[in-house]
Amino acid sequence: MTSNLAIAGRRLSPSFLCARFALNCPLPTAVRPHHARLSSIQASLPQKPYYVTSPIFYVNASAHIGHLYTLVLTDVLKRWQTLQGRRAILCTGTDEHGMKIQQAASKAKMDVRAFCDQNYQSFENLAKAIDIDYDHFIRTSEEQHKVAVQHFWLMLQERGWIYTSKHSGWYSVSDETFYPESQIHLTLDPRTGRKFMASLETGKEVEWTEEENYHFRLSALRERLLDFYKANPKFVVPTTRMADVVHAVEDGLQDLSISRPAERLTWGVAVPDDQDQTIYVWLDALINYLTKANYPFQVPGQEEAAGWPADVHVIGKDIVRFHCIYWPAFLLALDLPPPKQVLTHAHWTLGREKMSKSLGNVVNPFFAIERFGVDAMRYYMIHDGGIRNDASYENSYVADRYRQLAGGLGNLSSRVTRGRNWNVKYAVELATSGAPPASGQAAERHGSMLVELPGKVTQRFNELDPGAALKEIASAVTATNAYMQMSEPWSLAKQKKPELHEVIYLCAESLRICGILLQPFMPETIRRHLDMLGVAPEARGFANTLFGSDSTYGKPMVDLGDKFKGVLFPPLRTND
């Protein structure tokens, strides 16, 4: 057996590894640049940190599964950047102003400040419970945010973008927005028989309102917005919603009411120099992304140091208009750079009906986390959650996905690391020492799959589709289980066949590479997985996903346990 000292001193090359497993060097074009230029790409990364945000959540009710999905989606994007060696910042928090909050506090017979101080904790606790690696948790009731909002307002006013006018129209307290006559209709509540006017877009009730307030010259920014969209065709993801945004702006824009009379709305940020008006809650809320990027106190020449412009805003599809039309318009008016992209995801349904606090059909995320575990819920959310189309939530679906994890990654990890008839460390040493290969077609195919996997996953993340990235990794795990079952290393061990060590090495490499790539999705579970495999903590970055790049792993760093003790996914207490 080759000595550890000799292996540790050897610099393995991709060409050697390709030859070792007959992988037809040079590497395929789609893969070769990805790894060959990895060092230069990382060295040239911009100084600006990657800045990703979730929407801020209304505190008028408790957190639900939809909030959980948005948080995990945002967190996976951040952790992917961290895996690649880039500094990343995640901002989340709560939206605590507006008529909706004011009315909810009144209904609860609470002081509105006390109401917010109580209810924001549900969202911060959820972020902690589901292991969100956030850097900022903003509350829009903070003094720092008030300063940012009022400064932004004054800059708009100074540049002539704000004027006063009488406004009349249909206002939805639930959506916190006015709707034109063309976007409302008369509807009927089937439970009570009550008729009311509602938004065609959201179904939420609207009321006729007439008031004197401030307006933003949104209509004047139509051409600049269209030019921005043309220059940034991937601004909104997916492309179908990008097209919807462009069409909406092409059809024409109306100036936007951006304040409410203080006699109606007292809970919010006051208009500077006009205490009779309160700033529109959506203008207030959107500025939170700037607040935590140190606006308006950025150091000249270092405006990007705290992350702005945001690399990605992650939002639900129901607030696209605010983030993809209003928000870039506000920013363009001040010559501030808009966010680079907005990832708009679909909703979760329960019984084919959208989850809604008003309908009372929401799923308590804390119960789900307690039942299925943190990382199993993270995996399910990303794997089954929808970007383009709505996804249906059922506890039985989570249980099914959990069992697939246990039978897939969990089973493979246990079979490889606990095998009594082979030694993973020896297989790794042998495979990376230059010993003559004993490869067959199955081994060659499997090796090629592992070489290409990091590039495929990267491509999916570049498309802002973590779910598709996760499915690429899951397919690799499934393929490895099939390869191991077909190769029957237990039989090879009994027959003392030399192919045994190659099979074990390829299975171990699958576990190592897939494990590294799975870290953004299931951080704690994969930490144990890589510990079981003996992968050094400093060898868990994206650069280490190069096939054959680690010759030192194989000796477990933790007790592997026995039977169900120590497995990655212990049996559930209930089936669904």
Coordinates of C-alpha atoms in Angstrom, one line a residue:
M1 CA 0.0 0.0 0.0
T2 CA 1.3 3.5 -0.9
S3 CA 2.3 5.4 2.2
N4 CA 0.3 8.4 3.5
L5 CA 3.5 10.5 3.3
A6 CA 3.9 9.7 -0.4
I7 CA 0.3 10.5 -1.2
A8 CA 0.3 13.7 0.8
G9 CA 3.3 15.0 -1.2
R10 CA 1.8 14.1 -4.6
R11 CA 0.2 16.9 -6.8
L12 CA -2.6 15.1 -8.7
S13 CA -3.4 16.5 -12.1
P14 CA -6.8 16.3 -13.9
S15 CA -5.1 14.5 -16.8
F16 CA -3.7 11.9 -14.5
L17 CA -7.2 11.3 -13.0
C18 CA -8.8 11.2 -16.4
A19 CA -6.4 8.6 -17.5
R20 CA -6.9 6.7 -14.2
F21 CA -10.6 6.3 -14.9
A22 CA -10.4 6.5 -18.8
L23 CA -12.3 9.8 -18.8
N24 CA -11.2 10.8 -22.3
C25 CA -9.0 13.8 -21.5
P26 CA -9.2 16.6 -22.2
L27 CA -12.3 17.2 -20.2
P28 CA -15.5 18.0 -22.1
T29 CA -15.7 21.7 -23.2
A30 CA -18.7 22.4 -21.0
V31 CA -16.8 21.2 -17.9
R32 CA -13.1 22.1 -18.7
P33 CA -13.3 25.9 -18.4
H34 CA -15.3 25.6 -15.2
H35 CA -12.5 24.0 -13.3
A36 CA -9.4 25.0 -15.4
R37 CA -10.2 28.7 -14.8
L38 CA -11.5 28.3 -11.2
S39 CA -8.5 29.9 -9.5
S40 CA -8.4 32.9 -11.8
I41 CA -12.2 33.4 -11.6
Q42 CA -12.1 33.4 -7.8
A43 CA -9.0 35.7 -7.8
S44 CA -10.9 38.2 -9.9
L45 CA -14.2 38.3 -7.9
P46 CA -15.3 41.8 -7.3
Q47 CA -14.9 43.4 -3.9
K48 CA -18.6 44.0 -3.6
P49 CA -20.1 41.2 -1.4
Y50 CA -22.9 39.2 -2.8
Y51 CA -26.1 40.7 -1.4
V52 CA -29.3 38.6 -1.3
T53 CA -32.6 39.6 0.4
S54 CA -35.8 38.0 1.3
P55 CA -39.0 40.2 1.4
I56 CA -39.8 41.6 4.8
F57 CA -42.8 40.0 6.3
Y58 CA -46.0 41.6 7.6
V59 CA -46.3 41.2 11.4
N60 CA -50.1 41.2 11.4
A61 CA -50.1 37.4 11.7
S62 CA -47.8 34.5 12.5
A63 CA -45.2 33.0 10.1
H64 CA -46.4 30.1 7.8
I65 CA -44.9 27.6 5.4
G66 CA -44.8 30.2 2.6
H67 CA -42.4 32.4 4.6
L68 CA -40.3 29.3 5.4
Y69 CA -39.9 28.6 1.7
T70 CA -38.8 32.2 0.9
L71 CA -36.3 32.2 3.7
V72 CA -34.7 28.8 2.7
L73 CA -34.6 29.8 -0.9
T74 CA -32.8 33.0 0.0
D75 CA -30.4 31.2 2.4
V76 CA -29.4 28.6 -0.2
L77 CA -28.4 31.3 -2.6
K78 CA -26.3 32.9 0.0
R79 CA -24.6 29.7 1.1
W80 CA -23.9 28.8 -2.5
Q81 CA -21.9 32.0 -2.9
T82 CA -20.1 31.3 0.4
L83 CA -19.2 27.8 -0.8
Q84 CA -17.5 29.4 -3.8
G85 CA -15.4 31.6 -1.5
R86 CA -17.3 34.8 -2.0
R87 CA -18.4 37.0 0.9
A88 CA -22.2 37.1 1.0
I89 CA -24.7 39.1 2.9
L90 CA -28.3 38.0 3.6
C91 CA -31.0 40.5 4.7
T92 CA -34.4 39.6 6.0
G93 CA -36.8 41.1 8.5
T94 CA -40.3 42.4 9.2
D95 CA -42.5 45.1 7.7
E96 CA -44.2 46.8 10.6
H97 CA -45.9 49.8 9.2
G98 CA -49.1 50.5 7.4
M99 CA -52.9 50.3 7.7
K100 CA -52.9 46.6 7.9
I101 CA -50.7 46.5 11.0
Q102 CA -52.6 49.4 12.6
Q103 CA -55.9 47.6 12.2
A104 CA -54.5 44.3 13.4
A105 CA -53.2 45.9 16.5
S106 CA -56.5 47.6 17.1
K107 CA -58.4 44.3 16.7
A108 CA -56.0 42.7 19.2
K109 CA -56.6 45.6 21.6
M110 CA -52.9 46.3 21.8
D111 CA -50.7 49.3 21.4
V112 CA -49.3 49.1 17.9
R113 CA -45.7 49.3 19.0
A114 CA -46.2 46.5 21.6
F115 CA -48.1 44.5 18.9
C116 CA -45.1 44.7 16.5
D117 CA -42.6 44.0 19.3
Q118 CA -44.5 40.8 20.1
N119 CA -45.2 39.6 16.5
Y120 CA -41.9 40.2 14.8
Q121 CA -40.4 37.4 17.1
S122 CA -42.3 34.8 15.2
F123 CA -40.3 35.6 12.0
E124 CA -37.0 35.9 13.7
N125 CA -37.6 32.7 15.6
L126 CA -38.4 31.0 12.3
A127 CA -35.2 32.2 10.7
K128 CA -33.3 30.8 13.5
A129 CA -35.3 27.5 13.7
I130 CA -34.6 26.7 10.0
D131 CA -30.9 27.7 10.2
I132 CA -31.0 30.8 8.1
D133 CA -27.5 32.4 8.0
Y134 CA -28.7 35.9 8.0
D135 CA -26.5 39.0 8.5
H136 CA -29.3 41.5 9.0
F137 CA -32.7 41.2 10.5
I138 CA -34.4 44.6 9.9
R139 CA -37.5 45.9 11.5
T140 CA -39.0 48.9 9.6
S141 CA -39.9 50.5 12.9
E142 CA -36.2 51.0 13.7
E143 CA -34.9 54.5 13.9
Q144 CA -32.1 53.7 11.4
H145 CA -34.7 52.8 8.8
K146 CA -36.8 55.9 9.4
V147 CA -33.7 58.0 8.7
A148 CA -33.1 56.2 5.4
V149 CA -36.8 56.5 4.3
Q150 CA -37.0 60.2 5.1
H151 CA -33.7 60.9 3.3
F152 CA -34.9 59.0 0.2
W153 CA -38.1 61.0 0.3
L154 CA -36.3 64.3 0.5
M155 CA -34.1 63.4 -2.5
L156 CA -37.1 62.5 -4.6
Q157 CA -38.7 65.8 -3.6
E158 CA -35.6 67.8 -4.3
R159 CA -35.4 66.4 -7.8
G160 CA -39.0 67.2 -8.5
W161 CA -40.4 63.7 -8.6
I162 CA -43.1 64.4 -5.9
Y163 CA -46.2 66.6 -6.2
T164 CA -49.5 67.0 -4.2
S165 CA -52.8 66.1 -5.7
K166 CA -56.3 64.8 -4.7
H167 CA -56.5 61.1 -5.2
S168 CA -59.5 59.0 -5.5
G169 CA -59.6 55.2 -6.1
W170 CA -60.1 51.7 -4.8
Y171 CA -57.7 50.9 -2.0
S172 CA -56.9 47.5 -0.6
V173 CA -55.8 47.5 3.0
S174 CA -54.7 43.9 2.8
D175 CA -52.5 44.6 -0.3
E176 CA -51.7 48.1 0.8
T177 CA -52.2 49.5 -2.7
F178 CA -54.7 51.4 -4.9
Y179 CA -56.2 49.6 -7.8
P180 CA -57.6 51.2 -11.0
E181 CA -61.2 50.6 -12.0
S182 CA -60.1 48.1 -14.6
Q183 CA -58.5 45.9 -11.9
I184 CA -61.5 45.5 -9.5
H185 CA -64.8 43.7 -9.7
L186 CA -67.9 42.9 -7.7
T187 CA -67.6 39.5 -6.0
L188 CA -69.4 37.4 -3.4
D189 CA -68.2 35.7 -0.3
P190 CA -69.6 32.2 -0.6
R191 CA -69.4 31.7 3.2
T192 CA -71.4 34.7 4.2
G193 CA -73.2 35.7 1.0
R194 CA -71.8 39.3 1.4
K195 CA -71.1 41.2 -1.8
F196 CA -68.0 43.4 -2.0
M197 CA -65.6 45.0 -4.4
A198 CA -62.3 43.1 -4.8
S199 CA -59.0 43.1 -6.6
L200 CA -59.0 40.9 -9.7
E201 CA -55.3 40.2 -9.1
T202 CA -55.5 39.1 -5.4
G203 CA -59.1 38.7 -4.6
K204 CA -58.7 41.1 -1.6
E205 CA -61.4 43.5 -0.7
V206 CA -61.1 47.2 -1.8
E207 CA -62.7 50.3 -0.5
W208 CA -63.4 53.6 -2.3
T209 CA -61.1 56.3 -0.9
E210 CA -60.8 60.0 -1.7
E211 CA -57.9 62.0 -0.1
E212 CA -55.3 64.7 -0.7
N213 CA -51.8 63.3 -0.7
Y214 CA -48.4 63.2 -2.4
H215 CA -47.8 61.5 -5.7
F216 CA -44.7 60.1 -7.5
R217 CA -44.3 60.8 -11.2
L218 CA -44.1 57.2 -12.1
S219 CA -45.6 57.8 -15.6
A220 CA -42.5 59.9 -16.5
L221 CA -40.2 56.9 -16.0
R222 CA -41.9 54.6 -18.5
E223 CA -39.2 54.9 -21.2
R224 CA -36.3 54.6 -18.7
L225 CA -37.8 51.5 -17.2
L226 CA -38.3 49.9 -20.7
D227 CA -34.7 50.8 -21.5
F228 CA -33.6 49.2 -18.3
Y229 CA -35.5 46.0 -19.0
K230 CA -34.1 45.9 -22.5
A231 CA -30.5 46.2 -21.2
N232 CA -31.2 43.7 -18.4
P233 CA -33.4 40.9 -20.0
K234 CA -32.8 38.6 -17.1
F235 CA -33.8 41.2 -14.4
V236 CA -36.9 39.2 -13.5
V237 CA -36.7 35.4 -13.1
P238 CA -38.5 33.4 -14.6
T239 CA -38.7 34.8 -18.1
T240 CA -42.5 34.6 -18.2
R241 CA -42.8 37.1 -15.4
M242 CA -40.2 39.3 -17.0
A243 CA -42.4 39.4 -20.1
D244 CA -45.4 40.3 -17.8
V245 CA -43.6 43.2 -16.3
V246 CA -42.5 44.6 -19.6
H247 CA -46.0 44.3 -21.0
A248 CA -47.4 46.1 -18.0
V249 CA -45.1 49.0 -18.4
E250 CA -45.6 49.1 -22.2
D251 CA -49.3 49.5 -21.6
G252 CA -48.6 52.7 -19.7
L253 CA -48.1 53.8 -16.1
Q254 CA -50.1 56.1 -13.8
D255 CA -48.5 58.3 -11.2
L256 CA -48.4 56.7 -7.8
S257 CA -49.9 57.9 -4.6
I258 CA -47.1 57.7 -2.1
S259 CA -48.6 59.0 1.2
R260 CA -51.7 58.6 3.3
P261 CA -53.4 61.3 5.5
A262 CA -52.1 60.9 9.1
E263 CA -55.7 61.1 10.3
R264 CA -56.2 57.7 8.7
L265 CA -52.7 56.2 9.0
T266 CA -50.7 57.2 12.1
W267 CA -48.4 54.1 12.2
G268 CA -45.6 54.7 9.8
V269 CA -42.9 57.2 8.8
A270 CA -44.0 60.8 8.7
V271 CA -43.4 62.8 5.6
P272 CA -40.6 65.2 6.4
D273 CA -41.9 68.7 7.1
D274 CA -45.5 67.5 6.9
Q275 CA -46.7 65.7 9.9
D276 CA -50.2 65.5 8.4
Q277 CA -49.1 62.8 5.9
T278 CA -47.6 59.4 6.4
I279 CA -45.3 57.8 3.7
Y280 CA -46.8 55.1 1.7
V281 CA -46.0 51.7 3.3
W282 CA -44.5 50.2 0.1
L283 CA -42.1 53.0 -0.5
D284 CA -41.1 52.7 3.2
A285 CA -40.8 48.9 3.0
L286 CA -38.8 48.7 -0.2
I287 CA -36.1 51.1 1.1
N288 CA -35.3 48.5 3.8
Y289 CA -32.9 46.8 1.2
L290 CA -31.0 50.1 1.1
T291 CA -31.1 50.7 4.8
K292 CA -29.0 47.6 5.6
A293 CA -26.6 48.6 2.8
N294 CA -25.7 51.7 4.9
Y295 CA -27.9 54.1 2.9
P296 CA -27.6 57.1 3.0
F297 CA -24.3 56.9 4.8
Q298 CA -22.1 55.0 2.2
V299 CA -18.5 56.2 2.0
P300 CA -18.0 58.0 -1.4
G301 CA -16.2 55.7 -3.7
Q302 CA -17.1 52.7 -1.6
E303 CA -20.9 52.6 -2.1
E304 CA -20.8 48.9 -2.9
A305 CA -18.9 47.9 0.2
A306 CA -22.1 46.9 2.1
G307 CA -23.6 45.0 -0.9
W308 CA -25.7 47.5 -2.9
P309 CA -26.8 47.0 -5.6
A310 CA -28.5 43.8 -4.4
D311 CA -27.5 40.7 -6.5
V312 CA -30.9 39.1 -6.0
H313 CA -34.2 40.0 -4.3
V314 CA -36.2 36.8 -3.5
I315 CA -39.9 37.5 -3.5
G316 CA -43.3 35.8 -4.0
K317 CA -45.0 36.3 -7.3
D318 CA -47.8 38.3 -5.7
I319 CA -45.5 41.3 -5.1
V320 CA -43.8 41.5 -8.5
R321 CA -45.3 44.9 -9.4
F322 CA -43.9 46.5 -6.3
H323 CA -40.4 45.1 -6.7
C324 CA -40.0 45.0 -10.5
I325 CA -41.8 48.2 -11.5
Y326 CA -42.1 50.6 -8.6
W327 CA -38.8 49.8 -6.9
P328 CA -36.5 50.2 -10.0
A329 CA -38.5 53.4 -10.9
F330 CA -37.8 54.9 -7.4
L331 CA -34.1 54.1 -7.7
L332 CA -33.8 55.3 -11.3
A333 CA -35.4 58.6 -10.3
L334 CA -32.4 59.1 -7.9
D335 CA -29.8 57.6 -10.3
L336 CA -29.2 54.7 -7.9
P337 CA -28.5 51.3 -9.4
P338 CA -31.5 48.9 -9.3
P339 CA -31.0 45.3 -8.0
K340 CA -29.3 43.0 -10.5
Q341 CA -32.1 40.4 -10.5
V342 CA -35.4 39.6 -8.8
L343 CA -36.2 35.9 -8.3
T344 CA -40.0 35.5 -8.2
H345 CA -41.3 32.2 -6.9
A346 CA -44.7 30.6 -7.0
H347 CA -46.9 29.9 -4.0
W348 CA -47.7 26.9 -1.9
T349 CA -51.2 25.5 -1.9
L350 CA -53.1 23.3 0.6
G351 CA -55.9 21.3 -0.9
R352 CA -55.2 23.1 -4.3
E353 CA -56.0 26.4 -2.6
K354 CA -53.4 29.1 -2.0
M355 CA -52.4 29.3 1.6
S356 CA -53.7 32.4 3.1
K357 CA -53.9 33.9 6.6
S358 CA -57.3 35.2 5.9
L359 CA -58.6 31.8 4.8
G360 CA -57.0 30.1 7.8
N361 CA -55.5 27.3 5.7
V362 CA -51.8 27.9 6.6
V363 CA -49.3 25.3 7.8
N364 CA -47.4 26.0 11.1
P365 CA -43.8 25.8 10.0
F366 CA -42.6 25.2 13.6
F367 CA -44.6 22.0 13.9
A368 CA -43.3 20.8 10.5
I369 CA -39.7 21.5 11.6
E370 CA -40.2 19.6 14.9
R371 CA -41.8 16.7 13.1
F372 CA -39.4 16.2 10.1
G373 CA -36.2 18.0 11.2
V374 CA -34.5 21.2 10.0
D375 CA -32.6 19.8 7.1
A376 CA -35.3 17.5 5.8
M377 CA -37.7 20.5 5.7
R378 CA -35.0 22.6 3.9
Y379 CA -34.5 19.8 1.4
Y380 CA -38.3 19.4 0.8
M381 CA -38.9 23.1 0.4
I382 CA -36.2 23.5 -2.3
H383 CA -36.8 20.2 -4.0
D384 CA -40.6 20.5 -4.2
G385 CA -41.2 24.2 -4.1
G386 CA -42.2 26.0 -7.3
I387 CA -40.5 28.8 -9.1
R388 CA -42.8 28.9 -12.1
N389 CA -45.7 26.9 -10.9
D390 CA -47.4 26.6 -7.5
A391 CA -46.6 23.6 -5.3
S392 CA -48.9 21.5 -3.2
Y393 CA -48.0 21.0 0.5
E394 CA -49.0 17.8 2.4
N395 CA -47.3 16.2 5.4
S396 CA -47.4 12.9 3.5
Y397 CA -45.4 14.5 0.7
V398 CA -42.7 15.6 3.2
A399 CA -42.7 12.1 4.7
D400 CA -42.2 10.6 1.3
R401 CA -39.3 12.9 0.5
Y402 CA -37.8 12.1 3.9
R403 CA -37.9 8.4 3.2
Q404 CA -36.3 9.0 -0.2
L405 CA -33.5 10.9 1.5
A406 CA -33.1 8.0 4.0
G407 CA -33.1 5.4 1.3
G408 CA -30.9 7.4 -1.0
L409 CA -28.2 9.6 0.5
G410 CA -28.6 8.1 4.0
N411 CA -28.4 4.5 2.8
L412 CA -25.5 5.2 0.5
S413 CA -23.5 7.0 3.2
S414 CA -24.0 4.2 5.7
R415 CA -23.2 1.4 3.2
V416 CA -20.0 3.0 2.1
T417 CA -18.6 4.2 5.4
R418 CA -19.8 1.3 7.6
G419 CA -18.7 -1.5 5.2
R420 CA -17.0 -4.2 7.1
N421 CA -15.3 -5.8 4.1
W422 CA -13.5 -2.8 2.7
N423 CA -11.6 0.2 3.8
V424 CA -12.5 3.6 2.3
K425 CA -9.2 5.2 3.3
Y426 CA -7.3 2.4 1.5
A427 CA -9.5 2.7 -1.6
V428 CA -8.9 6.5 -1.8
E429 CA -5.1 6.0 -1.3
L430 CA -4.9 3.3 -4.0
A431 CA -7.0 5.3 -6.5
T432 CA -5.0 8.5 -6.2
S433 CA -1.6 6.9 -6.0
G434 CA -1.2 6.0 -9.7
A435 CA -2.0 2.3 -9.3
P436 CA -3.1 0.7 -12.6
P437 CA -6.8 1.0 -13.1
A438 CA -9.2 -1.8 -13.5
S439 CA -12.0 0.3 -15.0
G440 CA -15.0 -1.0 -17.0
Q441 CA -17.6 1.0 -18.9
A442 CA -19.8 1.4 -15.8
A443 CA -16.8 3.0 -13.9
E444 CA -16.0 5.2 -16.8
R445 CA -19.6 6.4 -17.1
H446 CA -19.8 7.1 -13.4
G447 CA -16.5 8.9 -13.3
S448 CA -17.6 11.1 -16.2
M449 CA -20.8 11.9 -14.4
L450 CA -18.9 13.1 -11.3
V451 CA -16.6 15.2 -13.4
E452 CA -19.6 17.0 -15.0
L453 CA -21.7 17.4 -12.0
P454 CA -20.3 20.6 -10.4
G455 CA -20.6 22.4 -13.8
K456 CA -24.2 21.3 -14.1
V457 CA -25.1 22.4 -10.6
T458 CA -23.3 25.8 -11.2
Q459 CA -25.3 26.3 -14.3
R460 CA -28.6 25.8 -12.4
F461 CA -27.6 28.3 -9.7
N462 CA -26.6 30.8 -12.4
E463 CA -30.2 30.4 -13.7
L464 CA -31.4 31.1 -10.1
D465 CA -33.0 27.7 -9.9
P466 CA -31.7 26.0 -6.7
G467 CA -34.5 23.3 -7.0
A468 CA -33.1 22.2 -10.4
A469 CA -29.5 22.3 -8.9
L470 CA -30.7 20.1 -6.1
K471 CA -32.3 17.6 -8.5
E472 CA -29.0 17.3 -10.4
I473 CA -27.3 16.3 -7.1
A474 CA -30.1 13.9 -6.1
S475 CA -29.8 12.2 -9.5
A476 CA -26.1 11.7 -8.9
V477 CA -26.9 10.1 -5.6
T478 CA -29.5 7.8 -7.2
A479 CA -27.0 6.9 -9.9
T480 CA -24.4 6.0 -7.3
N481 CA -26.7 3.8 -5.4
A482 CA -27.5 2.0 -8.7
Y483 CA -23.8 1.7 -9.6
M484 CA -23.0 0.2 -6.1
Q485 CA -25.9 -2.2 -6.4
M486 CA -24.9 -3.3 -9.8
S487 CA -21.2 -3.6 -8.9
E488 CA -21.9 -5.7 -5.7
P489 CA -18.8 -4.7 -3.8
W490 CA -19.8 -7.3 -1.0
S491 CA -19.4 -10.0 -3.6
L492 CA -16.1 -8.6 -4.9
A493 CA -14.8 -8.5 -1.3
K494 CA -15.7 -12.2 -0.8
Q495 CA -13.9 -13.1 -4.1
K496 CA -11.0 -10.7 -3.3
K497 CA -11.4 -9.0 -6.6
P498 CA -9.1 -6.0 -7.2
E499 CA -12.1 -4.1 -8.7
L500 CA -13.5 -3.8 -5.2
H501 CA -11.3 -0.8 -4.3
E502 CA -12.2 1.1 -7.5
V503 CA -15.9 0.6 -6.8
I504 CA -15.6 1.8 -3.2
Y505 CA -13.5 4.8 -4.4
L506 CA -16.1 5.9 -7.0
C507 CA -18.9 5.6 -4.4
A508 CA -16.9 7.5 -1.9
E509 CA -16.0 10.2 -4.4
S510 CA -19.7 10.5 -5.2
L511 CA -20.5 11.0 -1.5
R512 CA -17.7 13.5 -1.2
I513 CA -18.5 15.6 -4.2
C514 CA -22.3 15.4 -3.7
G515 CA -21.8 16.2 0.0
I516 CA -19.8 19.4 -0.8
L517 CA -22.5 20.5 -3.2
L518 CA -25.3 19.7 -0.8
Q519 CA -23.9 21.9 2.0
P520 CA -26.1 25.0 1.1
F521 CA -29.2 22.9 1.2
M522 CA -28.7 20.8 4.4
P523 CA -25.8 22.3 6.3
E524 CA -25.9 20.4 9.6
T525 CA -26.7 17.0 8.1
I526 CA -24.0 17.3 5.5
R527 CA -21.5 18.4 8.1
R528 CA -22.0 15.0 9.8
H529 CA -22.0 13.3 6.4
L530 CA -18.6 14.7 5.5
D531 CA -17.3 14.0 9.0
M532 CA -18.4 10.4 8.5
L533 CA -16.5 10.3 5.3
G534 CA -13.4 11.9 6.9
V535 CA -13.3 15.0 4.6
A536 CA -11.2 17.7 6.3
P537 CA -13.1 21.0 7.1
E538 CA -10.7 22.9 4.9
A539 CA -11.4 20.6 1.9
R540 CA -15.1 21.3 1.7
G541 CA -15.1 24.3 -0.6
F542 CA -16.4 24.4 -4.2
A543 CA -12.8 24.1 -5.6
N544 CA -12.7 20.6 -3.9
T545 CA -15.5 19.3 -6.1
L546 CA -12.9 18.6 -8.8
F547 CA -13.0 14.8 -9.3
G548 CA -10.0 13.1 -7.5
S549 CA -8.8 16.3 -5.9
D550 CA -8.7 15.0 -2.4
S551 CA -6.4 12.1 -1.6
T552 CA -6.5 12.4 2.2
Y553 CA -10.1 11.5 3.2
G554 CA -11.6 8.2 4.2
K555 CA -10.9 8.0 7.9
P556 CA -14.1 8.9 9.9
M557 CA -13.9 11.9 12.2
V558 CA -17.0 10.8 14.2
D559 CA -18.5 7.6 15.6
L560 CA -20.3 5.9 12.8
G561 CA -22.8 4.3 15.1
D562 CA -24.6 1.1 14.4
K563 CA -28.0 0.3 12.8
F564 CA -30.1 3.4 13.2
K565 CA -27.8 5.0 15.7
G566 CA -25.7 7.7 13.9
V567 CA -27.5 7.5 10.6
L568 CA -28.2 10.7 8.7
F569 CA -31.9 10.2 8.6
P570 CA -33.3 8.1 11.4
P571 CA -36.8 6.6 10.9
L572 CA -39.7 8.9 11.4
R573 CA -42.0 8.4 14.3
T574 CA -45.0 8.5 12.1
N575 CA -45.5 7.8 8.4
D576 CA -47.3 11.0 7.5

